[in-house]
Coordinates of C-alpha atoms and ligand atoms in Angstrom, one line a residue:
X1 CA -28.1 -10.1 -31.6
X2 CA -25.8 -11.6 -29.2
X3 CA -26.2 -12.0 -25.2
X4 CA -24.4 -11.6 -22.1
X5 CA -25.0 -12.3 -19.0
X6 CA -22.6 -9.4 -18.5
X7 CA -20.9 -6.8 -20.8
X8 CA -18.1 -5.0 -19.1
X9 CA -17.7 -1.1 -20.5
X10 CA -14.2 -0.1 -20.3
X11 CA -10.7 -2.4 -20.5
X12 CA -8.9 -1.0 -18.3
X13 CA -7.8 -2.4 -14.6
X14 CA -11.4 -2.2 -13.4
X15 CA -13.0 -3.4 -16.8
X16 CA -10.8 -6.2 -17.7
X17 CA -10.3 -7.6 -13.9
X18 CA -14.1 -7.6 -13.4
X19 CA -14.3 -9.3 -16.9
X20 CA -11.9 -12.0 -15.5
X21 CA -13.8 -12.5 -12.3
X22 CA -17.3 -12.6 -13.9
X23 CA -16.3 -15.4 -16.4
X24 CA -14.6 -17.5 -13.1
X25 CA -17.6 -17.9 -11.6
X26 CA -19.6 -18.8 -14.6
X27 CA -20.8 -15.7 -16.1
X28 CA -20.9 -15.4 -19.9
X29 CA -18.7 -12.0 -20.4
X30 CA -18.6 -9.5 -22.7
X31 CA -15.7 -6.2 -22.7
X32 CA -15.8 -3.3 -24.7
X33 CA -12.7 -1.4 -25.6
X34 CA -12.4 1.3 -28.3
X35 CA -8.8 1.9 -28.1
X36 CA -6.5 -0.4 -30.0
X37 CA -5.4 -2.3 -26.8
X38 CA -6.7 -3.3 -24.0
X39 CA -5.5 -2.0 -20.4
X40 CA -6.8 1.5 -20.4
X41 CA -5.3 4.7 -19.0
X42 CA -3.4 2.3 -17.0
X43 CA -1.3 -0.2 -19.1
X44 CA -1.3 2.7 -22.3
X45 CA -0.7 6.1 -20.8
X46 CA -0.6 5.9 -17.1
X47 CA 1.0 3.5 -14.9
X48 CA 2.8 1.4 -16.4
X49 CA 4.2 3.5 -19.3
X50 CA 5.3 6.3 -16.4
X51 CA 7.1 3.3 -14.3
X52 CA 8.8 2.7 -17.4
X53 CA 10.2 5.9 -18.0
X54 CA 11.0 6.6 -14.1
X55 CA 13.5 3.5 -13.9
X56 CA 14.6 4.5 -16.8
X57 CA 15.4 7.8 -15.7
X58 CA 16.4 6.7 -12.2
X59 CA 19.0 4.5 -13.6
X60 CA 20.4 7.5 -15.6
X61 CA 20.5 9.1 -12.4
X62 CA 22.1 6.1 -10.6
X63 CA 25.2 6.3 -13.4
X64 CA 25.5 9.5 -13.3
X65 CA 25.4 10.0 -9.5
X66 CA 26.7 6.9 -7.6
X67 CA 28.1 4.1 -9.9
X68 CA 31.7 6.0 -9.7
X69 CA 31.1 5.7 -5.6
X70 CA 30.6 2.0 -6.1
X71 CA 33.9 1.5 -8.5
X72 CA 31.8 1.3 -11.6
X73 CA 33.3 3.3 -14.2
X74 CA 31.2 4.6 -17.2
X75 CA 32.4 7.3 -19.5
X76 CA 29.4 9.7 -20.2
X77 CA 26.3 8.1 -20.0
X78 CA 24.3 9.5 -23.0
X79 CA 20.1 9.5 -23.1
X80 CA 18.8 7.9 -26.9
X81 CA 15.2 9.3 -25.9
X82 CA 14.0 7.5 -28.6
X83 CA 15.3 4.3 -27.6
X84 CA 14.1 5.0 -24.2
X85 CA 10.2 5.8 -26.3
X86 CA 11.2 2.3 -27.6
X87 CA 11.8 0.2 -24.7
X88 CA 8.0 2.4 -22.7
X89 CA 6.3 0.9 -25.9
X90 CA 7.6 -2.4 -26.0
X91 CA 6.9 -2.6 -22.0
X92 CA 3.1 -1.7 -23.0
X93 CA 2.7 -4.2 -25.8
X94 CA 3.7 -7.1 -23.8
X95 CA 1.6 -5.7 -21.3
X96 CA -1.6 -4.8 -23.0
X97 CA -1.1 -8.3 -24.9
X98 CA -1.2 -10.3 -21.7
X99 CA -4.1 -8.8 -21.2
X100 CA -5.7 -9.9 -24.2
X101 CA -4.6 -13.2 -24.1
X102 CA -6.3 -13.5 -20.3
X103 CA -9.5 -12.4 -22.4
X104 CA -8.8 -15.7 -24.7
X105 CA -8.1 -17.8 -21.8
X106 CA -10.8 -16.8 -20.2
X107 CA -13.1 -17.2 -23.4
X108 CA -14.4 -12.9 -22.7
X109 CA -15.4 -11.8 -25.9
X110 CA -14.0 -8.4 -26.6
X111 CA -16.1 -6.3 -28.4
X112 CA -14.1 -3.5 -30.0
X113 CA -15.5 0.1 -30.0
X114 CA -17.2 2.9 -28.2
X115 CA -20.1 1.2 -26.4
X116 CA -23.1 3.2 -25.7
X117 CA -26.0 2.0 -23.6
X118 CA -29.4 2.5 -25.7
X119 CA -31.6 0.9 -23.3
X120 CA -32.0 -1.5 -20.2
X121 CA -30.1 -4.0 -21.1
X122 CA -29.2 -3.1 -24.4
X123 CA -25.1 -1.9 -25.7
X124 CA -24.3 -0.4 -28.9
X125 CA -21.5 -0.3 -30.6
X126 CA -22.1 1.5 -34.1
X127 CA -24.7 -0.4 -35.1
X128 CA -24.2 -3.3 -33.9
X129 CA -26.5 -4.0 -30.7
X130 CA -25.5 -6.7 -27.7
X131 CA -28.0 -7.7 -25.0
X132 CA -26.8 -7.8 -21.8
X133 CA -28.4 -8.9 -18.2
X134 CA -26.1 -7.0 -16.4
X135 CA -24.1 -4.0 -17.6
X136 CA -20.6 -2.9 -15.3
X137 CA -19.5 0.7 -16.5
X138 CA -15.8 0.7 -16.3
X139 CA -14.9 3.7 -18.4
X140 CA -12.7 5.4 -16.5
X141 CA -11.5 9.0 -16.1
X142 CA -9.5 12.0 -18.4
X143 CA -7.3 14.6 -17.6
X144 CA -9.4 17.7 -16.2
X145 CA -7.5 20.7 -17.0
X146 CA -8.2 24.6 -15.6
X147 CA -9.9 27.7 -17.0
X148 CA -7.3 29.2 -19.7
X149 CA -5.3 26.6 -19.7
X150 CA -5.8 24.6 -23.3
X151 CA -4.2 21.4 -23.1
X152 CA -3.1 20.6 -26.6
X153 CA -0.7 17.9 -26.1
X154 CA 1.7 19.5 -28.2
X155 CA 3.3 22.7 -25.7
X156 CA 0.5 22.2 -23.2
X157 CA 0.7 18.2 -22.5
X158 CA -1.8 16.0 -19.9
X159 CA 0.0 13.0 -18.9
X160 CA -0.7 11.5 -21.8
X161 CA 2.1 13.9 -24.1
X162 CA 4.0 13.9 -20.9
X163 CA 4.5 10.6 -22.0
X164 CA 5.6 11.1 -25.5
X165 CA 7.5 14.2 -25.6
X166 CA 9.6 14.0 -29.1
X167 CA 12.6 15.2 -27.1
X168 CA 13.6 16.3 -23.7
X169 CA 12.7 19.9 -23.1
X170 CA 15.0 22.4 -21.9
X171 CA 12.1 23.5 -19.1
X172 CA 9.1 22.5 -18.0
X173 CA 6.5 24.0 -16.1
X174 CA 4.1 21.4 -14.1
X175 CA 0.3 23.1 -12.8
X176 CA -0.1 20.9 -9.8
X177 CA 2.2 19.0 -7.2
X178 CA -0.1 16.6 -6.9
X179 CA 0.8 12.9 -8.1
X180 CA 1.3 13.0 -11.8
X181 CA 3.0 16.4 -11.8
X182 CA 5.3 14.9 -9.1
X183 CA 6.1 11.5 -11.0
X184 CA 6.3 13.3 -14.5
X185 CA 8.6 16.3 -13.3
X186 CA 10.7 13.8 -11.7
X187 CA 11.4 12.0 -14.5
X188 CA 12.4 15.3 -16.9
X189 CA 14.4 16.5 -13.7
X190 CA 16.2 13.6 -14.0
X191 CA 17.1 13.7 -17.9
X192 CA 18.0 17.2 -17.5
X193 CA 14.8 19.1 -17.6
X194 CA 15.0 22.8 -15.2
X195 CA 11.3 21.8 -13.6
X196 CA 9.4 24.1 -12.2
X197 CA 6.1 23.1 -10.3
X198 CA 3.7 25.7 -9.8
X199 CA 1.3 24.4 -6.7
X200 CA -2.4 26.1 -5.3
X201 CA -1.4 25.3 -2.0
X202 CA 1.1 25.5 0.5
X203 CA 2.1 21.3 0.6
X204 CA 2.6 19.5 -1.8
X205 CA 0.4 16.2 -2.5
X206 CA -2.5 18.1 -0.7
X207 CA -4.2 14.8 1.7
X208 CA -0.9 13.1 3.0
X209 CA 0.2 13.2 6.4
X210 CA 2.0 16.5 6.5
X211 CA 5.1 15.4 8.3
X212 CA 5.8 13.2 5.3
X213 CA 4.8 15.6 2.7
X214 CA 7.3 18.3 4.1
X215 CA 9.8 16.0 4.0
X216 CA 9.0 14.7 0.4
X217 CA 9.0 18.2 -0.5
X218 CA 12.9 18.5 1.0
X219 CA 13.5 15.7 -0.4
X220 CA 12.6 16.5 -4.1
X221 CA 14.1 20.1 -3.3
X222 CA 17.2 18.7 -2.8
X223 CA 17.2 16.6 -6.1
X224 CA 16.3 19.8 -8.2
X225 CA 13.2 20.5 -9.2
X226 CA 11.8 23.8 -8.0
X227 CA 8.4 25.1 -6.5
X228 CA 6.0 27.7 -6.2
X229 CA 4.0 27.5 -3.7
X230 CA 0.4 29.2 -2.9
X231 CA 0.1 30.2 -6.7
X232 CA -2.8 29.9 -8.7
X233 CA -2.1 29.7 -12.4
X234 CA -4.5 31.6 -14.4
X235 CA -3.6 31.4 -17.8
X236 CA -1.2 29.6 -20.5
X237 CA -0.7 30.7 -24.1
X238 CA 2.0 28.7 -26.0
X239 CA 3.5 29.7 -29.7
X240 CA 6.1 27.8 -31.5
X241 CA 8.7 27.7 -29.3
X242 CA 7.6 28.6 -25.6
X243 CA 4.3 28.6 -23.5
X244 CA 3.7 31.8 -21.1
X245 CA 2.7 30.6 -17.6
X246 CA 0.8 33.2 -15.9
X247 CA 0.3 32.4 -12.0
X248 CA -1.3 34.4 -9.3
X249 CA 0.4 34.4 -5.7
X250 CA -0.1 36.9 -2.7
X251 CA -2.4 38.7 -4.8
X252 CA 0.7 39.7 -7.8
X253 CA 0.5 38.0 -11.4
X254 CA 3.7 37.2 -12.3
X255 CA 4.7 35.2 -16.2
X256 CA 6.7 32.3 -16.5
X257 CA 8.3 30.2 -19.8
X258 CA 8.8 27.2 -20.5
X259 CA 9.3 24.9 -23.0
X260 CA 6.9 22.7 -22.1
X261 CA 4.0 22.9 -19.9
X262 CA 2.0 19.7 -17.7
X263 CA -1.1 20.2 -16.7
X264 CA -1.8 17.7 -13.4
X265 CA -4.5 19.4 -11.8
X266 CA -7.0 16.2 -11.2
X267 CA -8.7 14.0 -13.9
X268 CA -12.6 13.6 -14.2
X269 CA -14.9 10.7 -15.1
X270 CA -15.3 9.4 -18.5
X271 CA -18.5 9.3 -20.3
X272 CA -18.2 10.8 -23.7
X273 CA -21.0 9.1 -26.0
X274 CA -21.7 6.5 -23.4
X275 CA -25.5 7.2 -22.6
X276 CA -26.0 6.8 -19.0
X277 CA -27.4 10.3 -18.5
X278 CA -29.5 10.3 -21.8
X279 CA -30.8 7.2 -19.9
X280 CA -31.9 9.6 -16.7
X281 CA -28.9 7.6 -14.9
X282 CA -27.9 10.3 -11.8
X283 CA -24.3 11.9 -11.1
X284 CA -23.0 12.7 -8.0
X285 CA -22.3 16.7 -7.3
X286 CA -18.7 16.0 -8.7
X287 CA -20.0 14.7 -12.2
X288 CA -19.4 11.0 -11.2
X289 CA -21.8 8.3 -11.8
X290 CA -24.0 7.8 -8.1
X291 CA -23.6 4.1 -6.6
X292 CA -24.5 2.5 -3.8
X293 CA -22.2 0.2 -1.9
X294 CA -23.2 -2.8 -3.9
X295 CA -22.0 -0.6 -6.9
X296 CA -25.6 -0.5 -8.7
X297 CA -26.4 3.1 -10.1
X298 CA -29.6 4.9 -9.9
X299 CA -30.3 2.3 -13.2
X300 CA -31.3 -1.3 -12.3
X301 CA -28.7 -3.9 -13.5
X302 CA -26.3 -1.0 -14.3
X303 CA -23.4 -1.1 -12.2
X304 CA -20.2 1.2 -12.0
X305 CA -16.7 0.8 -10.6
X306 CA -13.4 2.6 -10.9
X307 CA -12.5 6.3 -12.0
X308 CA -16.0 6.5 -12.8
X309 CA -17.4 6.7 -9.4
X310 CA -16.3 7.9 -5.7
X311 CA -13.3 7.4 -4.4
X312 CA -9.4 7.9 -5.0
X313 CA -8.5 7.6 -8.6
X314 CA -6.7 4.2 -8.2
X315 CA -6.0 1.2 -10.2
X316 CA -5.9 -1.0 -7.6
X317 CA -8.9 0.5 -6.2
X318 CA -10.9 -0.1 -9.8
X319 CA -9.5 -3.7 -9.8
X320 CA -10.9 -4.3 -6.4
X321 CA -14.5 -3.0 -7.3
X322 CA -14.4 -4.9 -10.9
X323 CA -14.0 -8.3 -8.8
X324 CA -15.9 -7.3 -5.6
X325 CA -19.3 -6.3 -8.1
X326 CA -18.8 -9.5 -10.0
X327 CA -18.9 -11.4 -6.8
X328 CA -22.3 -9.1 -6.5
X329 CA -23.9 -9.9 -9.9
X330 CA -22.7 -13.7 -9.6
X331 CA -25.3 -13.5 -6.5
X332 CA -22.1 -14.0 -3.6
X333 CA -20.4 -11.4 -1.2
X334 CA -18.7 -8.5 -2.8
X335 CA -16.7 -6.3 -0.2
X336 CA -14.0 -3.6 0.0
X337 CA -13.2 -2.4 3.0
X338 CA -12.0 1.4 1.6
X339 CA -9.9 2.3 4.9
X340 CA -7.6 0.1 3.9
X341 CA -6.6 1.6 0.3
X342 CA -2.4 2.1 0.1
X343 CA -1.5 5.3 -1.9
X344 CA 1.6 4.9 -3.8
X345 CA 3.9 8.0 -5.3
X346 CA 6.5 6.0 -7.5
X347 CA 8.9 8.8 -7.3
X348 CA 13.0 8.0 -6.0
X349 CA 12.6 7.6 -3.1
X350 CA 9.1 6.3 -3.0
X351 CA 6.1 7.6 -0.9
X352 CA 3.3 5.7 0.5
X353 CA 0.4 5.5 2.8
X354 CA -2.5 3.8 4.6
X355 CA -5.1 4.0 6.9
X356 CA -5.1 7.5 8.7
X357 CA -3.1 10.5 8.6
X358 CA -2.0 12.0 12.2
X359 CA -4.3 14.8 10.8
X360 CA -7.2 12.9 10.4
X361 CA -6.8 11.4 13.6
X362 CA -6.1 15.1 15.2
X363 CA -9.3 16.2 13.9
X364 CA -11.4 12.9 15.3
X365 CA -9.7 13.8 18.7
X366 CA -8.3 10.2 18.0
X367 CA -5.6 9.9 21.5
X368 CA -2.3 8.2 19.6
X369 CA 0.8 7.1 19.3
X370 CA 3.2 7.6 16.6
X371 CA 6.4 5.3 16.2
X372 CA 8.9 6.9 13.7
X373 CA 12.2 5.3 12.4
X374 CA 14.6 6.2 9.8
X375 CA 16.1 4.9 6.7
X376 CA 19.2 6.5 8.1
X377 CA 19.5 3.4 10.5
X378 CA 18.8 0.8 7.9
X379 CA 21.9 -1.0 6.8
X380 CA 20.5 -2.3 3.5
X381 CA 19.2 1.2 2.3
X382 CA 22.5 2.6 3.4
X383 CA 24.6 0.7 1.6
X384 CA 22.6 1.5 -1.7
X385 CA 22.3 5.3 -1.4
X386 CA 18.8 5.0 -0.1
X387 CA 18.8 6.3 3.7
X388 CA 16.3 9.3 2.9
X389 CA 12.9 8.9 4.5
X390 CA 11.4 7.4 7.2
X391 CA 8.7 5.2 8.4
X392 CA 6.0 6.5 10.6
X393 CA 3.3 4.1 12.3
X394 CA 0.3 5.8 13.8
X395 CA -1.1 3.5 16.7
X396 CA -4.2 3.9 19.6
X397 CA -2.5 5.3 22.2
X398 CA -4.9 2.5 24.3
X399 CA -5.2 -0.2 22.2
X400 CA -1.8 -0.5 20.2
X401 CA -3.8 -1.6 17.3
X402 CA -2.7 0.1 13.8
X403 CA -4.6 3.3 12.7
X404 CA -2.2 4.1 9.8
X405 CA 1.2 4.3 8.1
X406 CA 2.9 6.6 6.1
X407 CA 6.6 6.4 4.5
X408 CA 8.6 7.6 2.3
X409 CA 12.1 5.8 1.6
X410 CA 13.2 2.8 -0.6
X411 CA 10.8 0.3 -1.8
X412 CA 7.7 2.0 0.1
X413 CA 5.3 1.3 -2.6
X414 CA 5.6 -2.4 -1.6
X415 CA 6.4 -2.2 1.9
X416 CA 3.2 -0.7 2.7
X417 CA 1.7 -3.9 1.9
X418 CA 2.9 -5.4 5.1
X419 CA 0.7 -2.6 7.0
X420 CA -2.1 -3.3 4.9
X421 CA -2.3 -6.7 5.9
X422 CA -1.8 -6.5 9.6
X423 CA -4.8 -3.8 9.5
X424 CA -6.9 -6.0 8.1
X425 CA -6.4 -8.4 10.7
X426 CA -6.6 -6.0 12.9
X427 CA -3.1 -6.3 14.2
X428 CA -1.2 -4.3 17.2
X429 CA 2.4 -2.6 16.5
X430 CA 3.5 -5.5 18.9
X431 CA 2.2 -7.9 16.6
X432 CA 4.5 -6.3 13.6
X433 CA 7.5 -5.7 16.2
X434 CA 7.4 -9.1 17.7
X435 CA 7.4 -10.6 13.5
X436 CA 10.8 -11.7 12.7
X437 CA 12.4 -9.7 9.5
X438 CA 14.6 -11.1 7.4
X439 CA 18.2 -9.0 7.7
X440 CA 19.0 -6.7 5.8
X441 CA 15.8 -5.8 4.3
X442 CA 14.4 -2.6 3.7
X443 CA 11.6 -4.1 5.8
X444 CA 13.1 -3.8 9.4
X445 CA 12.5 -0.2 8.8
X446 CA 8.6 -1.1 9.7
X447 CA 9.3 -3.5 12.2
X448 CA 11.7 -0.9 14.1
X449 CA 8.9 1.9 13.3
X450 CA 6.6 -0.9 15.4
X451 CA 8.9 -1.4 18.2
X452 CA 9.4 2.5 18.5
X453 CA 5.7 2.3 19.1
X454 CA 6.8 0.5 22.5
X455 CA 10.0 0.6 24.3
X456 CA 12.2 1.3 21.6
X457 CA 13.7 0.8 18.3
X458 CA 16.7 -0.8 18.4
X459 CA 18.8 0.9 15.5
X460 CA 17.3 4.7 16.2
Ligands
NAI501 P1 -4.1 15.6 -8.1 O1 -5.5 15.8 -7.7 O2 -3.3 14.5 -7.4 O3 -3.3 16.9 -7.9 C1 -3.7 18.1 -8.5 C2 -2.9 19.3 -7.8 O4 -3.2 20.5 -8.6 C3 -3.4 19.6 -6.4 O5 -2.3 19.7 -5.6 C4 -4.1 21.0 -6.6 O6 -4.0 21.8 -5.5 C5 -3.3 21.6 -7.8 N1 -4.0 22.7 -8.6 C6 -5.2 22.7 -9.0 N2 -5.5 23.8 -9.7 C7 -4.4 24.6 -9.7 C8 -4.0 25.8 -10.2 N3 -4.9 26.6 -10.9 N4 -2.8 26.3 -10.0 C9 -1.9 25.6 -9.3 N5 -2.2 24.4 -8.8 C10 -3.4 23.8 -9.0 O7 -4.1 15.4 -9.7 P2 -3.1 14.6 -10.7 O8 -1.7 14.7 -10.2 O9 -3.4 15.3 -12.0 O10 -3.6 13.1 -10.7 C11 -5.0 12.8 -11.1 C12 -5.4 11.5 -10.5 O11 -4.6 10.4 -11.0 C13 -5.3 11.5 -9.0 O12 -6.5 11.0 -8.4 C14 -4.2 10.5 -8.7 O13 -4.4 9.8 -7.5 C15 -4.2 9.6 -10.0 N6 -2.9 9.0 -10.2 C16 -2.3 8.2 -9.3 C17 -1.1 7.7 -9.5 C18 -0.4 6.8 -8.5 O14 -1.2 6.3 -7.7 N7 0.9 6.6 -8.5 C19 -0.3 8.1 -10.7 C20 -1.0 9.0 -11.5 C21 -2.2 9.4 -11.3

């Protein structure tokens, strides 16, 4: 039998970066993975296979819609969908092999198989038994789909057959306008696909600052897809050919077809065959595993991080619990300071957010200010087709001091980042407005959002 001072369940972004962490400060480390690759939803059928396919179809786009402008002429630009399948897969092999080489190099044994945890201590794969001090559940989450609604991932796809579609459909239905069914039905629009997005509410990405969802929701209008909002599906039934949609809104059923349906109505925590309940381990009211903010469960020396527990359903958020609880079991400070979490929508143009929403801030009776600026008035985005969006800083009407930010424009997904950091330190707008920006960057959009905060942007 062999022993760990940790085993890690799960190799995905939380799994493997906690792995990584753990064996830096000494611990002997253990992963378990059953899939063939490491890297989880993540690196295999989430992130980093979606990014793949949206450049790909935003640089369809791009040829078809503005190289002519720019003097670039290409007859026809054609779609080899299986060449596209091609270059997704070979972006997730090199990826998922990284990861397994940082395993080598970091001399983390990975254990491959379905782990399940026996007893204290004790992880089984098969029969095959590992002893571990300390166990860090990592298993992440699965698509959650609705009543009636069978997801087969043939006509009636999660993300996952999203993500392999044999060829492009003709329509496509998406259940949700919530991240996924935003990013997917982008990507279809793109290559052609007449998407429809049938939504429960009346916005869009339900929990953003509503100024910036109404605006996404233009924004994607205006490229294409379509919406129904306020509808509730109740049922899908797919044959050969076609899947019936059948949605309920002001209290009429109406039927819908489509070629292909997604179903992006949330995702739920993963713990098929993994033994924490057997164990008397306890679940929160939303069937995630209860932690407390050092990440132990109701289980001595069983922690858990990532999809599994509270919290947005984040990689980055899973990566920054799998090295903030190996800082705890190494016996040092582990801390996340969950305010400061960006949210990322990797659509064209991006969307993304921190901190509060001028909702949120309503509702604490919160006195603000809010310093808007638009892509409009930013040469650099301008000049590359890219002046949709804006920037909008939410400040303390007192204090200055940063409560929030939410954009949506060109490059958002990174420049979010610049926010992040000046919250943490608990910077002013001033602060931002009075930082040089290198010109022309995308990035002077926040700075001028900052000095709109105060007497003025410059370009407005
Ligand atoms: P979601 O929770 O973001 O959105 C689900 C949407 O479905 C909601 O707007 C909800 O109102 C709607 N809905 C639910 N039942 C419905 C019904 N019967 N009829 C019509 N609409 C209905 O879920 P999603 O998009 O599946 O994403 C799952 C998780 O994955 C999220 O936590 C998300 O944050 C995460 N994720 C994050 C990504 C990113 O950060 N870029 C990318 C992909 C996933």
């Amino acid at each position: 039998m062999k022993e760990y001072d940790v085993i890690v369940i799960g190799g995905g972004p939380g799994g493997y970066v906690c792995a990584i962490r753990c064996a830096q400060l000494g611990l002997k480390t253990a992963i378990i993975e059953g899939r063939e690759t490491l890297g989880g939803t993540c690196l295999n059928v989430g992130c980093i296979p979606s990014k793949a396919l949206l450049h790909a179809s935003h640089s369809y786009h791009e040829a078809t819609h503005n190289f002519e402008k720019m003097g670039l002429i290409v007859a026809n630009p054609k779609i080899d969908f299986e060449k596209m399948h091609k270059y997704k897969n070979d972006v997730i092999l090199q990826n998922t092999k990284g990861i397994e080489f940082l395993m080598k190099k970091n001399k983390i044994d990975w254990l491959k198989g379905w782990g399940q945890i026996n007893n204290l201590n004790e992880v089984a794969i098969g029969s095959d038994i590992y002893n571990a001090k300390n166990i860090v559940i990592a298993a992440g989450s699965k698509p959650s789909s609705i009543p009636n609604v069978k997801i087969d991932e043939n006509r009636i796809v999660s993300s996952t057959g999203a993500l392999a579609l044999s060829k492009i459909p003709k329509s496509m239905v998406v259940i949700g306008a919530g991240v996924i069914g935003l990013e997917m039905g982008s990507i279809y629009s793109r290559l052609g696909t007449d998407v429809t997005v049938i939504e429960y509410m009346d916005t869009i990405t339900p929990g953003m600052d509503i100024e910036i969802a109404k605006s996404f929701h233009k924004i994607l209008k205006k490229q294409g897809l379509k919406f129904i909002m306020g509808a509730a599906v109740q049922s899908a039934k797919g044959n050969k050919s076609k899947v019936s949609v059948v949605y309920k809104k002001d209290e009429v059923e109406t039927s819908i077809e489509a070629e292909i349906v997604l179903v992006s109505t949330g995702r739920e925590a993963f713990m098929d065959g993994l033994g924490f309940t057997n164990l008397g381990g306890e679940l929160t009211n939303k069937g995630k595993i209860k932690t407390d903010s050092q990440w132990n469960t109701s289980i001595k020396g069983i922690y858990a991080i990532g999809d599994v527990i509270s919290g947005p359903m984040l990689a980055h958020k899973a990566e920054d619990e799998g090295m903030a609880v190996a800082e705890v079991i190494a016996g040092k400070h582990g801390h996340i300071n969950y305010n400061i979490i960006p949210g990322v929508i990797y659509t064209s143009p991006e969307v993304a957010s921190v901190g509060q929403t001028e909702e949120q801030l309503k509702e604490a009776g919160v006195k603000y200010k809010i310093g808007k600026f638009s892509f409009m008035g930013n040469g650099r985005a301008k000049a590359v087709f890219q002046g949709d969006g804006f920037v909008k800083l939410l400040v303390d009407a007192k204090s200055d001091r940063i409560l929030g930010c939410h954009l949506i424009g060109p490059a958002a997904g990174d420049l979010i980042h610049e926010i992040c950091v000046a919250m943490e330190f608990g910077a002013s707008a001033q602060d931002i407005a009075l930082t040089c920006h290198a010109h022309p960057t995308f990035s002077e959009a926040m700075r001028e959002a900052a000095l709109a905060c105060g007497d003025g942007a410059i370009h407005a």
